[in-house]
Amino acid sequence: MASKSIEQIVMLPFMAHGHLIPFLALARQIHQATGFKISIASTPLNIQYLSSTFNSSSDEPENDHIHLLELPFCSTDYGLPPNTENSENLSLDSIGKLLSASLSLRKPFHSLVSDIAAKQGHPPLCIISDVFLGWATEVANNLRTMNVTFCTGGAYGTLASSSLWLNLPHRGRTDSDEFHLPGFPDSCRFHINQLHHFLRNADGTDSWSKFFQSQISLSMQSFGWLCNTAEEFEPAGLEWLRNFVKLPVWAIGPLLPPNVLKNDYSSLSVAASGISTRRAGKRPEISIEKCMEWLESHSPASVLYISFGSQNSISPSQMKELAIGLEESANPFIWVIRPPVGFERKSEFRAEYLPEGFEERMEKRKQEEMGVSVELTRGVQNSIDWKEVKKVIELVMDKKGKGGDMRSKARVIKEQLRASVRDEGEDKGSSVKALDDLIKTLQSKWQIINSIS
């Protein structure tokens, strides 16, 4: 890897758990590979959240190398509830306010990086900022360093999201519900029904459009982009993304704990609880050990997992139909759940959200110890029928036909991801090589920028 001289990198994640966790994983990966000092800047409650992951781990002296730095922030100044500093459990309207409020971090962040530069006598090697915080590019330029944009998702999703907001190609369509998205081949077509309603209704003058268009545009002026994926996994997507942003894009993922990527499932089950806590900063309601014990009581490839992400839910009618479909399928399942759309997201989950007697019947099937795990697609207006749910489950769980093909592809992807992060002497995976190239490129460019002082 690169030189072991003590360099410093400053990171700036967006205020959402799905962004904070990958940034911390990237910080750990860079430090372990280079020995550099890493500073992560965020608002006080998000720093507290990240700090909890350190306190849960006693096997690494991380506090000496990864520093957590607070940026002042008062949520009530921006129409948000008190002590609201990330997107967890926020409505769409409040998330929009949080996005706008993130712009207020620019001035204190500039002061923070300026102070770091003054103390060490030179600017940090670079700033690594979230794609949603493109203004960090201007801060980096002002302080004689570079900004690298980190996209916490994969290449296809990053390209689709960026191009949708920058181009709004679905706007004003009357001839067809399908549209071409700039950056993708002409043969690729997207459908308006695939878009969330707030994006579907965006017209370039709304607050969401204004925020994302400005921040993504600024991010496209950075030194380069990092993507949480692997070359082997998304070769076409990475090629299209590079052509779209016209910048270097380093694929440095997947950013997962080493134990997750190993074939030794016995060691994974022992370490799983610690991994979960260190990644998320909190203990799951159901112990990982109990979860693993339940999974191991079933035959391989027999358990269905349902989740729709950390920010989404579905309508009450969709939730009940999905539950009926799961029950009728007779497959063991893990379902990750939060209240349906229209109910307070922080409230306790109530039995009335599910078909009458559903939880009792699941208890009889000895599913109760898994709890329920469901995060569904908020804002989807289309109705679903339990028969359709059952049909899809049968297709996915079938060990032949399309279900078998899906399993085969999943096994290939698993091996590709493991190979990408292999670091055994001269045998280095593509993501390890990409991180090495990133650091060497940054050091070379930094020398040029600061050669005249």
Coordinates of C-alpha atoms in Angstrom, one line a residue:
M1 CA 0.0 0.0 0.0
A2 CA 1.0 3.6 0.1
S3 CA 3.6 5.3 2.2
K4 CA 3.1 4.9 6.0
S5 CA 3.9 8.6 6.7
I6 CA 1.3 10.2 8.9
E7 CA -1.2 11.9 6.6
Q8 CA -4.6 13.1 7.6
I9 CA -7.9 12.7 5.8
V10 CA -11.1 14.5 6.8
M11 CA -14.5 12.8 6.1
L12 CA -17.9 14.5 5.9
P13 CA -20.9 12.0 5.7
F14 CA -24.5 13.0 5.2
M15 CA -26.6 12.8 8.3
A16 CA -28.3 9.4 7.8
H17 CA -27.3 6.0 9.2
G18 CA -27.1 4.6 5.6
H19 CA -24.3 7.1 5.0
L20 CA -22.6 7.3 8.4
I21 CA -22.0 3.5 8.6
P22 CA -20.2 3.2 5.2
F23 CA -18.2 6.3 5.9
L24 CA -17.0 4.8 9.2
A25 CA -16.2 1.5 7.4
L26 CA -14.2 3.4 4.8
A27 CA -12.3 5.3 7.5
R28 CA -11.4 2.0 9.1
Q29 CA -10.3 0.5 5.8
I30 CA -8.1 3.5 4.9
H31 CA -6.5 3.6 8.3
Q32 CA -5.8 -0.2 8.3
A33 CA -4.2 0.0 4.8
T34 CA -2.2 3.2 5.3
G35 CA -1.9 4.1 9.0
F36 CA -3.3 7.6 8.2
K37 CA -5.2 9.6 10.7
I38 CA -8.9 9.9 9.8
S39 CA -11.2 12.6 11.1
I40 CA -14.9 12.3 10.7
A41 CA -16.9 15.5 11.1
S42 CA -20.7 15.5 11.8
T43 CA -23.3 17.0 14.1
P44 CA -23.1 16.2 17.9
L45 CA -25.8 13.5 18.0
N46 CA -24.3 11.7 14.9
I47 CA -20.9 11.9 16.5
Q48 CA -22.4 10.3 19.6
Y49 CA -23.9 7.6 17.4
L50 CA -20.5 6.9 15.8
S51 CA -18.7 7.0 19.1
S52 CA -20.9 4.2 20.4
T53 CA -19.5 1.8 17.8
F54 CA -16.0 2.4 19.2
N55 CA -17.1 1.8 22.8
S56 CA -18.5 -1.6 21.8
S57 CA -15.2 -2.7 20.4
S58 CA -12.2 -3.4 22.6
D59 CA -10.0 -5.2 20.0
E60 CA -8.8 -2.1 18.1
P61 CA -7.3 1.1 19.5
E62 CA -9.5 3.1 17.0
N63 CA -9.8 6.2 19.1
D64 CA -6.1 6.9 18.6
H65 CA -6.4 7.0 14.8
I66 CA -10.0 7.8 13.9
H67 CA -11.1 11.1 15.4
L68 CA -14.8 12.2 15.7
L69 CA -15.2 16.0 15.4
E70 CA -18.4 17.9 16.1
L71 CA -20.0 20.5 13.9
P72 CA -22.5 22.8 15.7
F73 CA -26.1 22.2 14.7
C74 CA -29.5 23.2 16.2
S75 CA -32.4 21.3 14.5
T76 CA -35.1 23.7 15.7
D77 CA -33.5 26.5 13.7
Y78 CA -34.6 24.7 10.5
G79 CA -38.1 23.7 11.5
L80 CA -37.1 20.3 12.7
P81 CA -38.1 18.7 16.0
P82 CA -35.6 19.1 18.9
N83 CA -32.6 16.8 18.8
T84 CA -33.2 15.8 15.2
E85 CA -29.8 15.4 13.4
N86 CA -30.3 12.5 11.0
S87 CA -33.0 11.1 8.8
E88 CA -34.0 8.1 10.9
N89 CA -37.8 8.1 11.5
L90 CA -38.3 11.4 9.7
S91 CA -41.2 12.0 7.3
L92 CA -40.4 13.0 3.7
D93 CA -41.2 16.6 4.5
S94 CA -38.8 16.6 7.4
I95 CA -36.1 14.9 5.4
G96 CA -36.4 17.8 2.9
K97 CA -35.8 20.2 5.8
L98 CA -32.8 18.2 6.9
L99 CA -31.3 18.4 3.4
S100 CA -31.7 22.1 3.4
A101 CA -30.3 22.4 6.9
S102 CA -27.2 20.5 5.9
L103 CA -26.1 23.5 3.9
S104 CA -25.5 25.3 7.3
L105 CA -22.6 23.0 8.1
R106 CA -20.4 24.6 5.4
K107 CA -19.1 27.5 7.5
P108 CA -18.2 25.4 10.6
F109 CA -16.7 22.7 8.5
H110 CA -14.5 25.2 6.7
S111 CA -13.3 26.5 10.1
L112 CA -12.7 22.9 11.3
V113 CA -10.6 21.9 8.3
S114 CA -8.8 25.3 8.4
D115 CA -7.9 24.7 12.1
I116 CA -6.6 21.2 11.2
A117 CA -4.4 22.7 8.5
A118 CA -3.1 25.3 10.9
K119 CA -2.2 22.8 13.6
Q120 CA -0.3 20.4 11.4
G121 CA 1.2 23.2 9.2
H122 CA -0.3 22.0 5.9
P123 CA -3.8 21.0 4.6
P124 CA -5.0 17.5 5.0
L125 CA -4.3 15.1 2.2
C126 CA -8.0 15.3 1.1
I127 CA -11.6 15.7 2.1
I128 CA -13.9 12.8 1.4
S129 CA -17.4 14.1 1.3
D130 CA -20.9 12.7 0.7
V131 CA -22.3 13.1 -2.8
F132 CA -25.2 15.1 -1.0
L133 CA -22.7 17.6 0.4
G134 CA -21.1 18.8 -2.8
W135 CA -20.2 22.2 -1.3
A136 CA -17.2 20.5 0.3
T137 CA -15.6 20.7 -3.1
E138 CA -15.4 24.5 -2.8
V139 CA -14.2 24.2 0.8
A140 CA -11.4 21.9 -0.3
N141 CA -10.4 24.2 -3.2
N142 CA -10.3 27.2 -0.9
L143 CA -8.0 25.3 1.6
R144 CA -5.5 24.0 -1.1
T145 CA -6.5 20.4 -0.9
M146 CA -8.8 18.0 -2.8
N147 CA -12.3 16.8 -2.3
V148 CA -13.2 13.2 -3.2
T149 CA -16.9 12.4 -3.5
F150 CA -18.0 9.1 -1.8
C151 CA -21.2 7.4 -3.1
T152 CA -22.3 4.9 -0.5
G153 CA -24.4 2.9 -3.0
G154 CA -23.5 1.0 -6.1
A155 CA -22.7 2.3 -9.6
Y156 CA -26.0 1.7 -11.3
G157 CA -28.0 3.3 -8.4
T158 CA -25.6 6.2 -8.2
L159 CA -25.8 6.9 -11.9
A160 CA -29.6 6.6 -12.0
S161 CA -30.1 8.8 -9.0
S162 CA -27.7 11.5 -10.2
S163 CA -29.0 11.5 -13.8
L164 CA -32.6 11.6 -12.7
W165 CA -32.1 14.7 -10.5
L166 CA -29.9 16.5 -12.9
N167 CA -32.0 15.9 -16.0
L168 CA -35.6 15.2 -14.8
P169 CA -36.2 13.4 -18.1
H170 CA -39.7 12.3 -17.1
R171 CA -40.8 15.9 -16.6
G172 CA -43.8 16.8 -18.8
R173 CA -44.0 13.6 -20.7
T174 CA -47.3 13.1 -22.5
D175 CA -46.4 10.5 -25.2
S176 CA -45.3 7.6 -23.0
D177 CA -44.7 6.6 -19.4
E178 CA -41.3 5.2 -20.4
F179 CA -38.3 7.4 -20.8
H180 CA -34.6 7.2 -21.6
L181 CA -32.2 8.3 -18.8
P182 CA -29.0 10.1 -19.9
G183 CA -25.9 8.1 -19.0
F184 CA -27.5 4.8 -19.8
P185 CA -27.5 3.0 -23.2
D186 CA -30.4 3.9 -25.5
S187 CA -31.8 0.4 -25.1
C188 CA -32.4 1.1 -21.4
R189 CA -35.8 2.5 -20.5
F190 CA -37.2 3.6 -17.2
H191 CA -40.9 3.9 -16.2
I192 CA -42.5 6.7 -14.4
N193 CA -44.1 4.3 -12.0
Q194 CA -40.7 3.2 -10.8
L195 CA -40.1 6.7 -9.3
H196 CA -41.1 7.8 -5.9
H197 CA -43.8 10.4 -6.0
F198 CA -41.6 13.2 -4.7
L199 CA -39.2 12.6 -7.6
R200 CA -42.1 12.0 -10.0
N201 CA -43.5 15.5 -9.1
A202 CA -40.1 17.3 -9.3
D203 CA -40.1 20.0 -11.9
G204 CA -36.7 21.8 -11.2
T205 CA -38.3 24.6 -9.2
D206 CA -39.1 22.5 -6.0
S207 CA -36.8 22.4 -3.0
W208 CA -35.8 18.8 -3.6
S209 CA -34.7 19.5 -7.2
K210 CA -32.8 22.6 -6.3
F211 CA -30.9 20.8 -3.5
F212 CA -29.9 17.7 -5.4
Q213 CA -29.1 19.5 -8.6
S214 CA -26.8 21.9 -6.9
Q215 CA -25.0 19.4 -4.7
I216 CA -24.6 16.7 -7.4
S217 CA -23.3 19.3 -9.8
L218 CA -20.7 20.5 -7.2
S219 CA -19.7 16.9 -6.5
M220 CA -19.1 16.5 -10.2
Q221 CA -16.4 19.2 -9.8
S222 CA -14.5 17.1 -7.2
F223 CA -11.2 15.3 -7.8
G224 CA -12.9 12.0 -8.3
W225 CA -15.6 9.7 -6.9
L226 CA -15.5 6.6 -4.7
C227 CA -18.2 3.9 -5.2
N228 CA -19.2 1.2 -2.7
T229 CA -19.0 -1.6 -5.2
A230 CA -16.5 -3.8 -7.0
E231 CA -15.3 -3.8 -10.6
E232 CA -16.2 -7.4 -11.1
F233 CA -19.7 -6.9 -9.9
E234 CA -20.7 -3.8 -11.9
P235 CA -18.3 -3.5 -14.8
A236 CA -20.9 -1.9 -17.1
G237 CA -22.4 0.3 -14.4
L238 CA -18.9 1.7 -13.5
E239 CA -18.1 2.4 -17.1
W240 CA -21.3 4.3 -17.6
L241 CA -20.8 6.2 -14.3
R242 CA -17.3 7.2 -15.3
N243 CA -18.5 8.4 -18.7
F244 CA -21.3 10.4 -17.0
V245 CA -19.3 12.2 -14.3
K246 CA -16.2 12.5 -16.5
L247 CA -14.0 11.9 -13.5
P248 CA -12.0 9.0 -12.1
V249 CA -14.2 6.6 -10.2
W250 CA -12.6 4.1 -7.7
A251 CA -14.6 1.0 -6.8
I252 CA -13.5 0.3 -3.3
G253 CA -16.3 -1.9 -2.0
P254 CA -17.9 -3.8 -0.6
L255 CA -17.4 -2.0 2.7
L256 CA -18.2 -5.0 5.0
P257 CA -16.5 -6.4 8.1
P258 CA -13.9 -9.1 7.1
N259 CA -15.8 -11.8 8.9
V260 CA -18.9 -11.2 6.8
L261 CA -16.9 -12.0 3.6
K262 CA -15.4 -15.2 4.9
N263 CA -16.7 -18.7 4.3
D264 CA -16.2 -19.7 7.9
Y265 CA -19.8 -19.4 9.1
S266 CA -19.0 -20.7 12.6
S267 CA -16.6 -17.9 13.3
L268 CA -19.2 -15.5 11.8
S269 CA -21.9 -16.6 14.2
V270 CA -19.5 -16.0 17.2
A271 CA -18.5 -12.5 16.0
A272 CA -21.9 -11.5 14.5
S273 CA -23.2 -9.6 17.5
G274 CA -20.0 -7.5 17.7
I275 CA -20.1 -6.8 14.0
S276 CA -23.7 -5.7 14.1
T277 CA -23.1 -3.4 17.1
R278 CA -19.9 -1.9 15.6
R279 CA -21.6 -1.2 12.3
A280 CA -24.9 0.2 13.6
G281 CA -23.8 1.5 17.0
K282 CA -26.7 -0.3 18.7
R283 CA -27.8 -3.8 19.8
P284 CA -30.5 -5.4 17.8
E285 CA -33.7 -6.2 19.6
I286 CA -33.2 -9.9 18.8
S287 CA -29.8 -11.3 19.6
I288 CA -27.6 -12.3 16.7
E289 CA -26.9 -15.6 18.4
K290 CA -30.6 -16.4 18.6
C291 CA -31.1 -15.4 15.0
M292 CA -28.2 -17.6 13.8
E293 CA -29.5 -20.6 15.9
W294 CA -32.9 -20.2 14.3
L295 CA -31.4 -20.0 10.8
E296 CA -29.2 -23.0 11.4
S297 CA -32.3 -25.0 12.3
H298 CA -33.5 -24.7 8.7
S299 CA -32.1 -26.3 5.6
P300 CA -29.9 -24.2 3.3
A301 CA -31.6 -21.7 1.0
S302 CA -35.0 -22.2 2.6
V303 CA -35.5 -18.9 4.5
L304 CA -37.0 -15.9 2.8
Y305 CA -35.8 -12.4 3.9
I306 CA -37.9 -9.3 3.3
S307 CA -36.7 -5.7 3.8
F308 CA -37.3 -2.5 2.0
G309 CA -34.5 -0.3 3.3
S310 CA -34.2 2.0 6.3
Q311 CA -36.3 4.9 5.1
N312 CA -39.3 3.2 3.6
S313 CA -42.7 1.7 4.5
I314 CA -45.8 0.6 2.6
S315 CA -49.5 1.3 2.9
P316 CA -51.7 -0.6 5.5
S317 CA -53.4 -2.6 2.7
Q318 CA -50.1 -3.6 1.1
M319 CA -48.8 -4.7 4.5
K320 CA -51.7 -7.0 5.2
E321 CA -51.6 -8.5 1.7
L322 CA -47.9 -9.2 2.0
A323 CA -48.5 -10.9 5.3
I324 CA -51.2 -13.1 3.9
G325 CA -49.0 -14.0 1.0
L326 CA -46.2 -14.9 3.3
E327 CA -48.4 -17.1 5.4
E328 CA -50.0 -18.8 2.5
S329 CA -46.5 -19.6 1.0
A330 CA -45.7 -21.6 4.2
N331 CA -42.1 -20.6 3.8
P332 CA -40.0 -19.7 6.9
F333 CA -39.2 -16.0 6.7
I334 CA -37.5 -13.0 8.4
W335 CA -39.5 -9.8 7.9
V336 CA -38.0 -6.5 9.0
I337 CA -41.1 -4.2 10.1
R338 CA -42.0 -0.6 10.9
P339 CA -45.5 1.0 11.0
P340 CA -47.2 1.5 7.6
V341 CA -47.5 4.8 5.8
G342 CA -49.8 7.2 7.6
F343 CA -48.7 6.2 11.1
E344 CA -46.0 7.7 13.4
R345 CA -42.7 6.0 12.4
K346 CA -41.4 6.1 15.9
S347 CA -44.5 4.5 17.4
E348 CA -44.7 0.9 18.6
F349 CA -45.7 -1.7 16.0
R350 CA -49.3 -2.7 16.6
A351 CA -51.0 -6.0 15.8
E352 CA -53.7 -4.2 13.9
Y353 CA -51.3 -3.5 11.1
L354 CA -51.3 -7.2 10.3
P355 CA -54.1 -9.6 9.5
E356 CA -56.1 -10.7 12.6
G357 CA -54.3 -13.5 14.4
F358 CA -51.3 -13.3 12.2
E359 CA -48.7 -13.1 15.0
E360 CA -50.4 -15.9 16.9
R361 CA -50.4 -18.2 13.9
M362 CA -46.7 -17.4 13.2
E363 CA -46.0 -18.3 16.8
K364 CA -47.4 -21.7 16.3
R365 CA -45.1 -22.1 13.3
K366 CA -42.3 -21.2 15.7
Q367 CA -41.3 -18.0 13.9
E368 CA -41.9 -15.7 16.8
E369 CA -38.3 -15.8 18.1
M370 CA -37.2 -14.1 14.9
G371 CA -39.5 -11.1 15.5
V372 CA -40.7 -9.2 12.5
S373 CA -38.3 -7.3 10.2
V374 CA -40.0 -5.2 7.5
E375 CA -39.1 -1.9 5.9
L376 CA -41.2 -1.5 2.8
T377 CA -41.6 1.0 0.0
R378 CA -43.2 4.2 1.2
G379 CA -45.4 6.0 -1.2
V380 CA -46.1 3.1 -3.6
Q381 CA -49.7 3.6 -4.6
N382 CA -50.2 0.4 -6.6
S383 CA -52.3 -2.3 -4.8
I384 CA -51.0 -5.8 -4.3
D385 CA -52.8 -9.0 -3.8
W386 CA -51.7 -11.9 -1.5
K387 CA -51.9 -14.3 -4.4
E388 CA -49.3 -12.3 -6.3
V389 CA -47.1 -12.3 -3.3
K390 CA -47.4 -16.1 -2.9
K391 CA -46.6 -16.6 -6.6
V392 CA -43.4 -14.4 -6.4
I393 CA -42.3 -16.2 -3.2
E394 CA -42.8 -19.6 -4.9
L395 CA -40.7 -18.4 -7.9
V396 CA -37.9 -17.1 -5.7
M397 CA -37.7 -20.1 -3.4
D398 CA -37.9 -22.7 -6.2
K399 CA -34.6 -24.5 -6.5
K400 CA -35.1 -25.0 -10.2
G401 CA -36.1 -22.6 -13.0
K402 CA -35.7 -18.9 -12.3
G403 CA -35.3 -19.4 -8.6
G404 CA -32.3 -21.7 -9.3
D405 CA -30.9 -19.2 -11.7
M406 CA -31.1 -16.5 -9.1
R407 CA -29.2 -18.6 -6.6
S408 CA -26.5 -19.4 -9.1
K409 CA -26.0 -15.8 -9.9
A410 CA -25.9 -14.9 -6.2
R411 CA -23.2 -17.5 -5.6
V412 CA -21.2 -16.0 -8.4
I413 CA -21.6 -12.5 -7.0
K414 CA -20.6 -13.7 -3.6
E415 CA -17.3 -15.0 -4.9
Q416 CA -16.7 -11.9 -7.0
L417 CA -17.1 -9.6 -3.9
R418 CA -14.9 -11.8 -1.8
A419 CA -12.2 -11.8 -4.5
S420 CA -12.4 -8.0 -4.9
V421 CA -11.3 -7.5 -1.2
R422 CA -8.7 -10.2 -1.1
D423 CA -5.4 -9.0 0.3
E424 CA -2.9 -11.8 0.6
G425 CA 0.6 -10.7 -0.2
E426 CA 0.9 -10.1 -3.9
D427 CA -2.6 -11.5 -4.4
K428 CA -4.7 -8.3 -4.2
G429 CA -8.3 -7.9 -5.2
S430 CA -9.6 -5.1 -7.5
S431 CA -10.9 -3.0 -4.6
V432 CA -7.7 -3.3 -2.6
K433 CA -5.8 -2.2 -5.7
A434 CA -8.3 0.7 -6.3
L435 CA -7.7 2.0 -2.8
D436 CA -4.0 1.8 -3.2
D437 CA -4.2 3.7 -6.5
L438 CA -6.5 6.3 -4.9
I439 CA -4.0 7.1 -2.1
K440 CA -1.0 7.2 -4.4
T441 CA -2.9 9.5 -6.8
L442 CA -4.0 11.8 -4.0
Q443 CA -0.4 12.0 -2.6
S444 CA 1.0 12.9 -6.0
K445 CA -1.7 15.5 -6.7
W446 CA -1.3 17.0 -3.2
Q447 CA 2.4 17.5 -3.8
I448 CA 1.6 19.4 -7.0
I449 CA -1.1 21.6 -5.4
N450 CA 1.1 22.5 -2.4
S451 CA 4.5 22.8 -4.2
I452 CA 4.1 26.6 -4.2
S453 CA 3.4 27.9 -0.8

